[in-house]
XYZ file of C-alpha atoms in Angstrom:
296
model
C -11.762 -7.879 -2.580
C -8.952 -6.337 -4.601
C -8.717 -3.174 -6.682
C -5.179 -3.877 -7.877
C -6.345 -3.992 -11.509
C -7.453 -0.337 -11.309
C -5.380 2.294 -13.109
C -6.188 5.950 -12.412
C -4.954 7.351 -15.730
C -6.830 4.766 -17.802
C -10.054 5.344 -15.883
C -9.973 9.117 -16.277
C -9.043 8.889 -19.957
C -12.063 6.675 -20.623
C -14.541 8.533 -18.438
C -14.266 12.315 -18.918
C -17.383 12.816 -16.766
C -15.444 11.418 -13.810
C -12.485 13.650 -14.603
C -14.827 16.650 -14.662
C -16.430 15.617 -11.366
C -12.998 15.435 -9.748
C -12.045 18.862 -11.094
C -15.233 20.233 -9.525
C -14.451 18.629 -6.178
C -17.196 15.990 -6.118
C -14.680 13.142 -5.806
C -11.123 12.989 -4.500
C -9.907 10.650 -7.248
C -10.946 8.271 -9.960
C -10.359 5.411 -7.541
C -12.761 6.934 -5.034
C -15.419 7.334 -7.736
C -14.884 3.756 -8.881
C -15.080 2.334 -5.361
C -18.168 4.367 -4.450
C -20.185 4.191 -7.682
C -18.248 3.249 -10.819
C -17.944 -0.470 -10.119
C -21.644 -0.737 -9.363
C -22.461 1.238 -12.524
C -20.617 -1.280 -14.673
C -17.675 0.896 -15.708
C -15.100 -1.559 -16.977
C -12.449 0.543 -18.743
C -10.125 0.638 -15.760
C -6.854 -0.820 -16.989
C -4.966 -1.775 -20.145
C -4.731 -5.252 -18.586
C -8.481 -5.819 -18.283
C -10.396 -7.633 -21.045
C -14.054 -7.947 -20.051
C -15.068 -10.286 -22.867
C -12.123 -12.593 -22.301
C -13.044 -12.951 -18.627
C -16.691 -13.676 -19.410
C -15.763 -16.215 -22.098
C -13.483 -18.022 -19.644
C -16.122 -18.044 -16.895
C -19.609 -18.901 -18.228
C -21.051 -18.937 -14.709
C -19.987 -15.298 -14.317
C -21.509 -14.455 -17.709
C -24.794 -15.981 -16.571
C -24.635 -14.013 -13.314
C -24.039 -10.770 -15.232
C -26.952 -11.526 -17.576
C -29.145 -12.161 -14.528
C -28.101 -8.796 -13.032
C -26.345 -10.417 -10.069
C -23.175 -8.554 -11.067
C -22.911 -5.354 -13.069
C -19.962 -6.756 -15.012
C -17.352 -9.459 -15.094
C -14.990 -6.900 -13.604
C -17.205 -6.531 -10.544
C -17.113 -10.295 -10.015
C -13.343 -10.344 -10.473
C -12.783 -7.575 -7.931
C -15.204 -8.981 -5.363
C -14.087 -12.599 -5.572
C -12.625 -13.690 -8.906
C -9.019 -12.721 -8.248
C -9.082 -14.478 -4.880
C -10.577 -17.568 -6.533
C -7.849 -17.583 -9.181
C -10.323 -17.354 -12.069
C -9.018 -17.719 -15.605
C -9.254 -14.981 -18.202
C -7.654 -12.146 -16.249
C -4.103 -10.864 -15.936
C -2.981 -10.754 -12.322
C -1.544 -7.310 -11.656
C 0.818 -6.598 -8.774
C 1.174 -3.134 -7.359
C 3.875 -0.879 -8.772
C 6.741 -0.346 -6.276
C 7.570 3.154 -5.141
C 5.392 6.237 -4.799
C 1.776 5.195 -4.180
C -0.403 7.559 -6.206
C -3.730 6.176 -4.974
C -2.789 6.941 -1.369
C -1.633 10.442 -2.266
C -4.800 11.224 -4.227
C -6.969 10.116 -1.319
C -4.933 12.027 1.250
C -4.733 15.244 -0.769
C -7.908 15.695 -2.877
C -6.673 19.088 -4.086
C -3.974 17.190 -5.985
C -6.643 15.176 -7.805
C -8.320 18.388 -8.899
C -4.990 19.832 -10.060
C -4.275 16.733 -12.145
C -7.824 16.590 -13.526
C -7.601 20.239 -14.591
C -4.261 19.676 -16.337
C -1.905 21.502 -13.944
C 0.079 18.273 -13.439
C 0.113 15.011 -15.358
C 0.143 12.796 -12.249
C 0.177 12.770 -8.457
C 3.843 11.825 -8.496
C 4.702 14.841 -10.631
C 2.879 17.128 -8.201
C 4.706 15.557 -5.256
C 8.140 15.866 -6.876
C 7.702 19.413 -8.153
C 5.669 20.968 -5.370
C 3.981 18.797 -2.771
C 7.031 17.593 -0.888
C 8.085 21.202 -0.308
C 4.604 22.094 0.969
C 4.751 19.539 3.775
C 2.940 16.756 1.909
C 3.888 13.227 2.905
C 4.422 10.481 0.367
C 3.514 6.844 0.887
C 6.008 4.444 -0.694
C 5.040 0.786 -1.008
C 6.408 -2.420 -2.481
C 5.213 -5.569 -4.194
C 4.734 -9.190 -3.199
C 8.380 -9.830 -4.120
C 11.734 -8.464 -2.971
C 11.950 -4.675 -3.209
C 14.166 -1.698 -2.503
C 11.856 1.142 -1.442
C 13.208 4.642 -0.819
C 11.352 7.460 0.898
C 11.584 11.048 -0.291
C 10.744 14.477 1.034
C 11.794 16.855 3.793
C 8.519 16.207 5.634
C 9.169 12.482 5.807
C 7.558 9.423 4.276
C 5.545 6.340 5.109
C 7.459 3.321 3.801
C 6.401 -0.332 3.503
C 7.928 -3.151 1.496
C 4.756 -5.153 0.982
C 2.095 -4.872 -1.699
C -0.889 -2.758 -0.664
C -4.022 -1.376 -2.209
C -5.833 1.706 -1.003
C -9.399 2.080 0.188
C -10.047 5.641 -0.934
C -13.736 5.937 -0.093
C -13.159 8.389 2.770
C -11.628 11.632 1.519
C -8.519 12.606 3.453
C -8.260 9.241 5.208
C -6.821 6.592 2.873
C -6.620 3.111 4.338
C -3.818 0.855 3.027
C -4.936 -2.772 2.782
C -2.164 -5.426 2.638
C -2.111 -7.607 -0.485
C 0.978 -9.445 0.715
C 2.367 -10.033 4.198
C 6.108 -9.968 3.628
C 6.294 -13.738 4.094
C 9.084 -14.956 1.850
C 10.171 -11.393 1.064
C 13.426 -9.573 1.782
C 12.828 -5.846 1.405
C 15.242 -2.952 1.817
C 13.540 0.180 3.170
C 15.533 3.410 2.928
C 14.544 6.493 4.883
C 14.344 10.078 3.657
C 15.783 13.217 5.229
C 12.516 13.819 7.076
C 10.663 11.947 9.808
C 9.748 8.547 8.392
C 7.431 5.751 9.491
C 8.514 2.258 8.444
C 5.639 -0.222 8.362
C 6.369 -3.662 9.822
C 2.712 -4.355 10.540
C -0.762 -2.814 10.363
C -3.350 -2.569 13.111
C -7.122 -2.688 12.833
C -9.038 0.006 10.968
C -12.551 0.523 9.567
C -11.556 -1.637 6.584
C -9.205 -4.076 8.368
C -10.835 -6.149 11.105
C -7.638 -7.934 12.157
C -4.035 -6.932 12.720
C -1.394 -7.942 10.189
C 2.211 -8.681 11.143
C 4.720 -8.520 8.293
C 7.751 -10.738 7.584
C 6.532 -13.562 9.809
C 6.463 -17.168 8.670
C 9.843 -18.154 7.248
C 12.209 -17.531 10.148
C 15.394 -15.790 9.035
C 14.456 -15.957 5.355
C 12.043 -13.018 5.288
C 12.643 -9.609 6.821
C 12.922 -5.881 6.236
C 16.380 -4.312 6.178
C 16.040 -0.673 7.243
C 18.582 1.996 6.307
C 18.860 5.686 7.305
C 16.830 5.210 10.485
C 17.308 7.980 13.059
C 16.163 7.206 16.602
C 13.928 9.914 18.017
C 13.057 11.146 14.529
C 11.938 8.047 12.649
C 9.492 5.368 13.769
C 8.791 1.671 13.237
C 5.157 0.581 13.259
C 4.514 -3.009 14.353
C 1.302 -4.966 14.838
C 0.306 -6.501 18.149
C 1.865 -5.455 21.445
C 5.485 -4.793 22.493
C 5.643 -7.932 24.634
C 5.213 -10.045 21.496
C 8.671 -9.029 20.231
C 12.305 -9.079 21.359
C 15.351 -7.163 20.139
C 19.090 -7.770 20.061
C 21.947 -5.356 19.370
C 25.124 -6.108 17.464
C 26.403 -7.386 14.144
C 23.696 -8.839 11.927
C 23.897 -12.562 11.313
C 24.020 -12.391 7.527
C 26.687 -14.192 5.516
C 29.456 -11.726 4.655
C 27.856 -9.059 6.826
C 29.791 -5.888 7.717
C 26.976 -3.941 9.390
C 25.392 -3.787 12.825
C 22.316 -2.422 14.525
C 19.161 -3.695 16.197
C 17.464 -6.922 15.113
C 13.752 -7.419 15.811
C 12.270 -10.876 16.396
C 8.893 -12.231 17.411
C 8.805 -14.055 20.733
C 8.887 -17.309 18.794
C 12.211 -16.328 17.201
C 10.963 -15.271 13.772
C 13.245 -12.577 12.327
C 11.223 -9.463 11.386
C 13.637 -6.610 10.710
C 17.211 -5.369 10.878
C 17.583 -1.675 11.670
C 21.037 -0.536 10.601
C 23.166 1.893 12.578
C 21.227 2.133 15.861
C 22.048 0.782 19.315
C 18.646 0.697 20.967
C 14.942 1.035 20.162
C 12.390 2.446 22.592
C 8.605 2.384 22.751
C 7.244 5.636 21.323
C 3.499 5.040 21.452
C 0.816 2.371 21.396
C -2.832 1.970 20.390
C -3.931 -1.191 22.162
C -7.454 -1.022 20.722
C -6.242 -0.837 17.134
C -3.444 -3.311 17.837
C -0.268 -1.508 16.854
C 2.637 0.355 18.435
C 5.671 2.434 17.504
C 9.373 2.091 18.264
C 12.008 4.766 17.786
C-alpha cells in the first residue's frame, strides 16, 4: 500500500469540505482524512499526476472491479496494490526530498488548522517562520535515489535519506513507512544546530510488522555519510540489536578521502554509514521489543 501519489494542497483545493473539517479540528490533515475516509468514499482528486480515466482505460480488470463495487475507484486499487504490481496508466511519484509536510501535519494538528484557515500557505512555511522557534521538530526525508538532506531548527530534526510515506491516521503519532531501503543509495545527511536523530533503520510499529535496516545489500556501494554529528547530543537510530553491527575509527576508505570518523558495518561486513568527525560511538538506548537502538 502506498500513498505517495497523494498531494495535500491538491486534495484541499478540490475538497473544501475537508479543508473546513480540518479548520474545525475534526481531522489533523487532508492525508488523515483521505486515509481514514476519503479513499473509501471515492475521492480521486488527490494529485496533478493522477488521471483516473487513463488508469481505468489501461486496466479493464480494474474498471470491471470498480463497476462491481469491489473498489471505490481506480485510485483505491492503485494505492492498495496497483503501484506494487507496476500497473500501466499511472505516473510513479517519488517522495519530495527535504522537509516532510505530511509528518509535520500529523505531529502538529494545530498547524493543519492554521494552514486550512489561511494563516500559513503550507506546513513548511509555518515551520520556517514560527514552528522551529516554538520547539517543533521537523522530519527531513529523502528519495529512492542519492540525496543530500539537511536538518533545520534549534530543537533538532529527524533525518533520513530514504523515501518514506506517512501513516497519519493517529493524530499526534505519525508513523513513517519506508518506500526504499537505501540499497544502492549514497545519501549525505547533515545535522542541524539542535539535537538530531539520524535514521539508519526503523523498528517495528503498529503499521510496520518487521524491522527495516537501511543501506544494506551492496557492500561499500551504499551508505549514509553523516555530517555535523555531535556525540552526546545527536543520535543514530539503527534496526536490530547492537551485536549485529561493528564499528571502526579512522580515515574513511573512499577514493581521494580527506576525512575521518567512525564507520558502521553489519557483522557480515556491509558498510552502513560513515559518521564524520567523531572518535567513538556508544549505546544510548534500546527497545528490544520494537527492534531498534540508538548510538551517540
